[in-house]
């Protein structure tokens, strides 16, 4: 299915503003990518790159089906790339898919024994030949060869008070091997506390030791009418993170478009900020879905209303080190976040380079959930018009051919 360019469907989201009144002495504007003005500031010992204007736009209209299988349940899916293969956590199984030809094999099953899973919470890796899989109910981190041979299993000791590695619920990054250990995101919430936290943890599975490197407030909590500790704000998460296998970390607050970039165990820190107007919510935003469960209706009406959308909801590092920022756009101004069945027609990303400078704006079909960004190509989960979830690939330099399945037939990728 072809998608109209985003620019033709809506007014520009971005405005060019003057920042001269905010500049410290000695700071000035630099030439950035086409259409982007970049101002460099020094705030204390942190370099801040402020980008404004319209970057180069790339519109991706087509998705290639790389892998489609009856064995793929699409439950709690997570994806990483190790070498020339994608590793996918799927409930209680792991799929390994070649990026070259879609060839695959699957291992794992339900159970409590070695190499068995109760629920795969996250998938990561050490280098290009070792898979790491965390089973949340069992609290175990297991390492496998790419062929599925179990190498070792460790019961994870959580550093107090952090009790749960981040996963799909909070959009966390996978446990990624870095040196002799694992970089991981963990969460905590103490009973009676009015805030939950998110933390970057260094974990050595062989020594079974962990150290909290940095922590951030994640959610402000209060008691809901149903007696649960929930965030009363419609857009609940205060902070979003991404972790790369080379030790780079991105952390940003969705309500403010400033993202901090740093490398663990190093002192160099820089911040990239984007001048962008927040999008006001529309009248339909607070309209209840007709089939909403009564318990969710109570939560819906109890939460604080939103005046505008956050800037973004996800951060993702590419293999080359660029940072991809998934944006909220006008489609989301009409639909409350509790409307779980909503699927936008498009998803928009902005790309910052390792210097935190805005480079590109990329528009993808809304049915494609991007997870892995390589050299000129991306991989993720594609929902077909039948509701089936498959693994898709996109050409990030632009694409002009219809979406094809493995038999060469055109498929509908509409949201």
Short mmCIF file of C-alpha atoms in Angstrom, two decimals:
data_model
loop_
_atom_site.label_atom_id
_atom_site.label_comp_id
_atom_site.label_asym_id
_atom_site.label_seq_id
_atom_site.Cartn_x
_atom_site.Cartn_y
_atom_site.Cartn_z
CA UNK A 1 0.00 0.00 0.00
CA UNK A 2 1.28 3.47 -0.88
CA UNK A 3 1.31 6.25 1.70
CA UNK A 4 1.04 9.95 0.95
CA UNK A 5 4.01 11.97 2.19
CA UNK A 6 3.43 13.22 5.71
CA UNK A 7 4.14 16.80 4.68
CA UNK A 8 1.18 16.77 2.29
CA UNK A 9 -1.21 15.55 5.00
CA UNK A 10 -0.54 18.01 7.76
CA UNK A 11 0.94 21.36 8.61
CA UNK A 12 4.65 21.41 9.50
CA UNK A 13 5.30 20.33 13.08
CA UNK A 14 8.44 22.32 13.53
CA UNK A 15 9.15 26.01 13.87
CA UNK A 16 12.34 27.94 13.48
CA UNK A 17 12.98 30.07 16.54
CA UNK A 18 15.75 32.41 17.54
CA UNK A 19 17.82 31.34 20.52
CA UNK A 20 20.16 34.30 20.71
CA UNK A 21 18.75 35.48 24.02
CA UNK A 22 19.70 32.13 25.59
CA UNK A 23 23.26 31.92 24.36
CA UNK A 24 26.22 32.15 26.66
CA UNK A 25 29.14 34.28 25.55
CA UNK A 26 31.14 32.66 22.79
CA UNK A 27 28.34 30.42 21.51
CA UNK A 28 27.05 30.73 17.99
CA UNK A 29 25.15 29.10 15.15
CA UNK A 30 26.77 26.46 13.00
CA UNK A 31 25.69 25.19 9.61
CA UNK A 32 23.93 21.85 10.00
CA UNK A 33 22.20 19.51 7.57
CA UNK A 34 20.09 21.11 4.84
CA UNK A 35 17.35 23.19 6.45
CA UNK A 36 18.69 22.81 10.01
CA UNK A 37 20.30 25.51 12.13
CA UNK A 38 22.55 24.25 14.92
CA UNK A 39 23.61 26.35 17.89
CA UNK A 40 26.29 25.03 20.22
CA UNK A 41 26.17 25.98 23.88
CA UNK A 42 28.32 25.03 26.84
CA UNK A 43 26.31 24.56 30.01
CA UNK A 44 28.77 23.84 32.76
CA UNK A 45 30.93 21.06 31.34
CA UNK A 46 28.20 19.71 29.03
CA UNK A 47 28.06 20.57 25.33
CA UNK A 48 24.49 21.26 24.19
CA UNK A 49 23.64 21.17 20.48
CA UNK A 50 20.34 22.98 19.76
CA UNK A 51 18.84 22.11 16.37
CA UNK A 52 15.99 24.00 14.74
CA UNK A 53 14.39 24.06 11.33
CA UNK A 54 13.41 21.27 8.93
CA UNK A 55 15.89 18.43 8.27
CA UNK A 56 16.12 16.29 5.17
CA UNK A 57 12.99 14.14 4.85
CA UNK A 58 12.94 10.48 3.83
CA UNK A 59 9.61 8.79 3.08
CA UNK A 60 9.53 4.98 3.22
CA UNK A 61 6.33 3.62 1.68
CA UNK A 62 7.09 -0.07 1.34
CA UNK A 63 8.11 -2.97 3.55
CA UNK A 64 9.58 -6.28 2.42
CA UNK A 65 8.48 -9.40 4.29
CA UNK A 66 11.75 -11.02 5.36
CA UNK A 67 10.36 -13.86 7.49
CA UNK A 68 6.89 -15.27 7.92
CA UNK A 69 6.21 -18.44 9.89
CA UNK A 70 3.40 -20.32 11.60
CA UNK A 71 5.88 -20.86 14.45
CA UNK A 72 5.95 -17.14 15.17
CA UNK A 73 3.31 -16.20 17.74
CA UNK A 74 4.30 -12.56 17.99
CA UNK A 75 3.88 -12.56 21.79
CA UNK A 76 5.98 -10.12 23.80
CA UNK A 77 8.31 -9.80 20.85
CA UNK A 78 11.78 -8.31 21.19
CA UNK A 79 14.45 -8.13 18.50
CA UNK A 80 18.21 -7.56 18.32
CA UNK A 81 20.74 -8.08 15.54
CA UNK A 82 23.81 -10.19 16.16
CA UNK A 83 26.07 -10.28 13.11
CA UNK A 84 24.04 -11.22 10.06
CA UNK A 85 21.11 -12.63 12.04
CA UNK A 86 18.12 -11.26 13.88
CA UNK A 87 17.34 -12.80 17.26
CA UNK A 88 13.70 -12.61 18.32
CA UNK A 89 12.19 -13.43 21.71
CA UNK A 90 8.70 -14.86 21.24
CA UNK A 91 6.99 -15.87 24.47
CA UNK A 92 8.83 -19.06 25.38
CA UNK A 93 10.86 -19.50 22.20
CA UNK A 94 13.72 -17.83 20.39
CA UNK A 95 13.84 -17.41 16.61
CA UNK A 96 17.10 -16.78 14.76
CA UNK A 97 16.56 -15.30 11.29
CA UNK A 98 19.15 -14.59 8.60
CA UNK A 99 19.05 -11.02 7.28
CA UNK A 100 20.42 -12.33 3.98
CA UNK A 101 17.72 -14.77 2.93
CA UNK A 102 15.24 -15.13 5.80
CA UNK A 103 16.46 -18.62 6.67
CA UNK A 104 15.68 -19.43 10.29
CA UNK A 105 15.68 -21.88 13.16
CA UNK A 106 13.81 -21.88 16.47
CA UNK A 107 14.68 -23.21 19.90
CA UNK A 108 13.26 -23.11 23.42
CA UNK A 109 10.01 -24.31 24.94
CA UNK A 110 7.87 -23.86 28.02
CA UNK A 111 9.25 -25.35 31.23
CA UNK A 112 11.47 -24.95 34.26
CA UNK A 113 14.41 -27.02 33.06
CA UNK A 114 17.69 -25.93 31.45
CA UNK A 115 17.08 -24.07 28.20
CA UNK A 116 13.35 -23.82 28.91
CA UNK A 117 11.39 -20.65 29.58
CA UNK A 118 8.37 -19.49 31.52
CA UNK A 119 8.34 -16.10 29.79
CA UNK A 120 11.15 -14.43 27.82
CA UNK A 121 11.23 -10.87 29.07
CA UNK A 122 14.14 -9.54 27.01
CA UNK A 123 16.70 -10.64 24.42
CA UNK A 124 20.24 -9.37 23.98
CA UNK A 125 23.68 -10.62 23.09
CA UNK A 126 27.40 -10.79 23.69
CA UNK A 127 29.23 -9.96 20.49
CA UNK A 128 27.83 -11.59 17.36
CA UNK A 129 27.74 -15.23 18.42
CA UNK A 130 26.14 -15.42 21.90
CA UNK A 131 22.47 -14.83 22.72
CA UNK A 132 21.35 -13.63 26.15
CA UNK A 133 17.76 -14.26 27.24
CA UNK A 134 16.17 -13.13 30.48
CA UNK A 135 13.27 -15.14 31.92
CA UNK A 136 11.41 -12.84 34.31
CA UNK A 137 9.34 -15.42 36.28
CA UNK A 138 12.45 -17.58 36.81
CA UNK A 139 14.76 -14.55 37.37
CA UNK A 140 17.40 -16.20 35.18
CA UNK A 141 19.75 -14.91 32.49
CA UNK A 142 20.72 -17.68 30.06
CA UNK A 143 23.38 -17.59 27.37
CA UNK A 144 23.02 -19.61 24.16
CA UNK A 145 25.06 -20.20 21.04
CA UNK A 146 23.50 -18.98 17.81
CA UNK A 147 22.53 -22.58 17.11
CA UNK A 148 20.55 -22.78 20.36
CA UNK A 149 23.00 -24.67 22.56
CA UNK A 150 22.67 -23.64 26.21
CA UNK A 151 26.02 -22.28 27.42
CA UNK A 152 25.19 -21.15 30.95
CA UNK A 153 22.35 -20.00 33.17
CA UNK A 154 22.62 -17.58 36.07
CA UNK A 155 19.96 -16.59 38.56
CA UNK A 156 20.10 -12.82 38.60
CA UNK A 157 20.67 -11.04 41.89
CA UNK A 158 18.89 -7.72 41.73
CA UNK A 159 20.62 -4.68 43.23
CA UNK A 160 18.27 -3.25 45.87
CA UNK A 161 15.88 -1.57 45.47
CA UNK A 162 15.73 -2.33 41.76
CA UNK A 163 13.67 -5.43 41.23
CA UNK A 164 12.83 -5.79 37.53
CA UNK A 165 14.81 -5.43 34.31
CA UNK A 166 13.11 -3.12 31.87
CA UNK A 167 11.29 -4.74 28.99
CA UNK A 168 8.42 -4.18 26.63
CA UNK A 169 6.22 -2.60 29.32
CA UNK A 170 8.49 0.38 29.76
CA UNK A 171 10.18 0.33 26.39
CA UNK A 172 13.54 -0.63 27.86
CA UNK A 173 16.66 -1.76 26.07
CA UNK A 174 17.78 -5.41 26.00
CA UNK A 175 20.60 -6.78 28.19
CA UNK A 176 23.60 -6.05 25.99
CA UNK A 177 27.06 -7.48 26.51
CA UNK A 178 29.68 -4.81 27.14
CA UNK A 179 33.14 -5.98 28.13
CA UNK A 180 32.82 -8.79 30.66
CA UNK A 181 29.31 -7.86 31.79
CA UNK A 182 25.89 -6.66 30.74
CA UNK A 183 24.40 -3.19 30.53
CA UNK A 184 20.79 -3.34 31.60
CA UNK A 185 17.86 -1.15 32.56
CA UNK A 186 16.11 -1.99 35.82
CA UNK A 187 13.02 -0.64 37.55
CA UNK A 188 11.91 -0.31 41.14
CA UNK A 189 8.87 0.64 43.10
CA UNK A 190 8.74 0.42 46.87
CA UNK A 191 5.36 -0.23 48.46
CA UNK A 192 3.84 3.07 49.48
CA UNK A 193 6.28 5.13 47.42
CA UNK A 194 4.91 7.95 45.29
CA UNK A 195 7.43 7.49 42.48
CA UNK A 196 8.94 4.56 40.59
CA UNK A 197 12.50 4.68 39.32
CA UNK A 198 14.47 3.48 36.36
CA UNK A 199 18.15 2.64 36.58
CA UNK A 200 21.11 1.80 34.38
CA UNK A 201 22.81 -1.27 35.83
CA UNK A 202 26.12 -2.98 35.14
CA UNK A 203 25.76 -6.71 35.79
CA UNK A 204 28.49 -9.37 35.71
CA UNK A 205 26.72 -12.73 35.30
CA UNK A 206 29.80 -14.81 36.09
CA UNK A 207 30.51 -13.05 39.38
CA UNK A 208 26.79 -12.41 39.99
CA UNK A 209 27.42 -8.82 41.00
CA UNK A 210 25.64 -5.66 39.95
CA UNK A 211 26.22 -1.93 40.29
CA UNK A 212 23.73 0.88 39.73
CA UNK A 213 25.41 3.44 37.48
CA UNK A 214 22.65 6.05 37.36
CA UNK A 215 18.96 6.36 38.26
CA UNK A 216 16.01 8.47 37.13
CA UNK A 217 12.42 8.97 38.27
CA UNK A 218 10.15 7.04 35.92
CA UNK A 219 6.55 7.52 37.09
CA UNK A 220 4.73 9.58 39.70
CA UNK A 221 2.34 7.22 41.45
CA UNK A 222 -0.91 7.66 43.33
CA UNK A 223 -3.79 5.42 44.40
CA UNK A 224 -6.42 4.90 41.71
CA UNK A 225 -10.15 4.46 42.48
CA UNK A 226 -9.67 0.71 42.02
CA UNK A 227 -7.00 0.59 44.73
CA UNK A 228 -3.93 0.31 42.47
CA UNK A 229 -0.84 2.50 42.51
CA UNK A 230 -0.92 4.10 39.07
CA UNK A 231 0.32 7.23 37.37
CA UNK A 232 -2.53 9.70 37.26
CA UNK A 233 -1.13 11.52 34.22
CA UNK A 234 -2.37 10.35 30.82
CA UNK A 235 1.20 10.23 29.48
CA UNK A 236 2.86 8.56 32.40
CA UNK A 237 6.53 8.04 31.69
CA UNK A 238 8.85 10.81 32.77
CA UNK A 239 11.97 9.47 31.07
CA UNK A 240 12.93 7.29 28.08
CA UNK A 241 16.24 5.51 27.47
CA UNK A 242 18.24 3.63 24.87
CA UNK A 243 21.39 1.56 25.45
CA UNK A 244 23.82 0.55 22.71
CA UNK A 245 26.13 -2.47 22.70
CA UNK A 246 29.20 -0.18 22.57
CA UNK A 247 28.25 1.38 25.91
CA UNK A 248 26.52 4.52 24.68
CA UNK A 249 23.39 5.59 26.53
CA UNK A 250 20.67 8.06 25.57
CA UNK A 251 18.25 9.45 28.12
CA UNK A 252 15.52 11.97 27.48
CA UNK A 253 12.36 13.46 28.94
CA UNK A 254 9.47 13.21 26.42
CA UNK A 255 7.91 16.46 27.61
CA UNK A 256 11.19 18.28 26.79
CA UNK A 257 13.00 17.54 23.56
CA UNK A 258 16.49 17.39 25.05
CA UNK A 259 18.39 14.10 24.98
CA UNK A 260 21.55 13.41 26.94
CA UNK A 261 24.21 11.20 25.32
CA UNK A 262 27.06 9.61 27.25
CA UNK A 263 29.23 6.51 27.35
CA UNK A 264 29.36 4.44 30.51
CA UNK A 265 32.55 4.71 32.58
CA UNK A 266 33.54 7.85 30.65
CA UNK A 267 33.10 11.50 31.54
CA UNK A 268 32.23 12.92 28.12
CA UNK A 269 28.57 14.01 28.06
CA UNK A 270 26.68 15.99 25.46
CA UNK A 271 23.06 16.92 24.99
CA UNK A 272 21.03 17.36 21.84
CA UNK A 273 17.97 19.63 21.98
CA UNK A 274 15.33 20.14 19.32
CA UNK A 275 13.24 23.27 18.87
CA UNK A 276 9.78 21.85 18.20
CA UNK A 277 6.27 22.95 19.16
CA UNK A 278 4.23 20.49 21.19
CA UNK A 279 1.00 19.34 19.54
CA UNK A 280 -2.27 20.20 21.33
CA UNK A 281 -4.70 17.33 21.81
CA UNK A 282 -7.96 17.49 19.85
CA UNK A 283 -11.55 17.18 21.06
CA UNK A 284 -11.75 13.49 20.16
CA UNK A 285 -8.80 12.68 22.40
CA UNK A 286 -11.04 12.25 25.46
CA UNK A 287 -13.80 10.30 23.70
CA UNK A 288 -14.25 6.87 25.26
CA UNK A 289 -14.02 3.84 22.93
CA UNK A 290 -17.47 2.19 22.86
CA UNK A 291 -16.14 -1.24 23.85
CA UNK A 292 -13.78 -0.06 26.61
CA UNK A 293 -13.73 -2.37 29.63
CA UNK A 294 -15.51 -0.77 32.63
CA UNK A 295 -12.37 -1.00 34.80
CA UNK A 296 -10.35 0.82 32.15
CA UNK A 297 -13.13 3.39 31.84
CA UNK A 298 -12.67 4.19 35.54
CA UNK A 299 -8.92 4.62 34.99
CA UNK A 300 -9.56 6.73 31.91
CA UNK A 301 -11.84 9.19 33.68
CA UNK A 302 -9.61 9.32 36.76
CA UNK A 303 -6.42 10.34 34.97
CA UNK A 304 -5.41 13.95 34.58
CA UNK A 305 -6.36 15.26 31.12
CA UNK A 306 -3.59 16.18 28.71
CA UNK A 307 -3.32 19.56 27.00
CA UNK A 308 -0.66 18.49 24.50
CA UNK A 309 1.31 15.46 23.37
CA UNK A 310 4.82 14.64 24.53
CA UNK A 311 7.48 15.05 21.86
CA UNK A 312 8.51 11.38 21.62
CA UNK A 313 7.90 7.95 23.10
CA UNK A 314 10.95 5.89 22.14
CA UNK A 315 14.72 6.13 21.58
CA UNK A 316 16.71 3.66 19.49
CA UNK A 317 20.40 3.52 18.53
CA UNK A 318 21.38 2.48 15.02
CA UNK A 319 24.32 0.15 14.47
CA UNK A 320 26.37 3.12 13.23
CA UNK A 321 25.67 5.07 16.43
CA UNK A 322 22.97 7.49 15.26
CA UNK A 323 20.09 8.05 17.67
CA UNK A 324 16.56 7.59 16.33
CA UNK A 325 13.74 9.41 18.14
CA UNK A 326 10.16 8.20 17.53
CA UNK A 327 7.81 11.18 17.47
CA UNK A 328 4.25 11.82 18.44
CA UNK A 329 2.48 13.48 15.51
CA UNK A 330 -1.01 14.84 14.76
CA UNK A 331 -2.70 11.45 14.44
CA UNK A 332 -2.07 10.86 18.15
CA UNK A 333 -3.78 14.13 19.10
CA UNK A 334 -7.16 12.48 18.44
CA UNK A 335 -6.69 9.18 20.28
CA UNK A 336 -6.26 8.57 24.02
CA UNK A 337 -3.30 6.28 24.92
CA UNK A 338 -5.69 3.79 26.58
CA UNK A 339 -7.24 3.11 23.18
CA UNK A 340 -5.08 0.02 22.67
CA UNK A 341 -6.38 -0.87 19.21
CA UNK A 342 -5.25 2.39 17.64
CA UNK A 343 -2.76 1.95 14.80
CA UNK A 344 -1.50 5.14 13.13
CA UNK A 345 -1.18 5.34 9.36
CA UNK A 346 2.44 6.46 9.70
CA UNK A 347 5.23 6.57 12.29
CA UNK A 348 7.72 9.42 12.26
CA UNK A 349 11.31 9.34 13.47
CA UNK A 350 13.98 12.02 13.74
CA UNK A 351 17.66 11.08 13.57
CA UNK A 352 20.46 12.67 15.57
CA UNK A 353 24.10 11.90 14.89
CA UNK A 354 26.61 10.99 17.60
CA UNK A 355 27.34 14.71 18.05
CA UNK A 356 23.63 15.18 18.96
CA UNK A 357 22.89 17.16 15.77
CA UNK A 358 19.53 16.69 13.99
CA UNK A 359 20.13 15.03 10.60
CA UNK A 360 16.98 13.52 9.09
CA UNK A 361 13.26 13.00 9.43
CA UNK A 362 12.08 9.51 8.42
CA UNK A 363 8.46 8.49 7.83
CA UNK A 364 7.54 4.79 7.94
CA UNK A 365 4.26 2.90 7.49
CA UNK A 366 2.35 2.78 10.77
CA UNK A 367 2.00 -1.01 10.61
CA UNK A 368 5.79 -1.41 10.79
CA UNK A 369 7.39 -1.41 14.26
CA UNK A 370 11.08 -0.58 13.78
CA UNK A 371 13.54 -2.38 16.10
CA UNK A 372 16.91 -2.73 14.35
CA UNK A 373 18.63 -0.07 12.23
CA UNK A 374 21.55 -1.15 10.07
CA UNK A 375 23.52 0.44 7.25
CA UNK A 376 20.78 1.75 4.99
CA UNK A 377 18.20 -0.80 6.10
CA UNK A 378 15.90 -1.42 9.05
CA UNK A 379 14.18 -4.47 10.52
CA UNK A 380 11.13 -4.82 12.70
CA UNK A 381 7.70 -6.33 13.14
CA UNK A 382 5.13 -5.78 10.41
CA UNK A 383 1.42 -6.30 11.05
CA UNK A 384 -0.39 -7.40 7.90
CA UNK A 385 -4.00 -6.52 7.15
CA UNK A 386 -4.89 -10.05 8.28
CA UNK A 387 -3.56 -9.26 11.75
CA UNK A 388 -0.60 -11.62 11.29
CA UNK A 389 2.75 -10.35 12.58
CA UNK A 390 5.81 -11.01 10.42
CA UNK A 391 9.39 -9.77 10.32
CA UNK A 392 9.86 -6.97 7.80
CA UNK A 393 12.74 -5.11 6.25
CA UNK A 394 12.82 -1.56 4.89
CA UNK A 395 15.26 0.27 2.66
CA UNK A 396 16.00 3.40 4.68
CA UNK A 397 17.37 5.23 1.65
CA UNK A 398 13.89 5.19 0.10
CA UNK A 399 11.74 2.53 -1.53
CA UNK A 400 9.50 2.57 -4.60
CA UNK A 401 8.25 -1.00 -5.01
CA UNK A 402 5.05 -2.42 -3.47
CA UNK A 403 5.30 -4.49 -0.30
CA UNK A 404 5.81 -8.14 -1.24
CA UNK A 405 5.46 -11.33 0.73
CA UNK A 406 7.78 -14.32 0.38
CA UNK A 407 5.87 -15.58 -2.66
CA UNK A 408 6.20 -12.25 -4.44
CA UNK A 409 2.58 -11.18 -3.94
CA UNK A 410 1.61 -7.67 -2.86
CA UNK A 411 0.43 -7.36 0.75
CA UNK A 412 -1.40 -4.59 2.57
CA UNK A 413 0.65 -2.88 5.28
CA UNK A 414 -1.98 -0.34 6.21
CA UNK A 415 -2.45 0.61 9.86
#
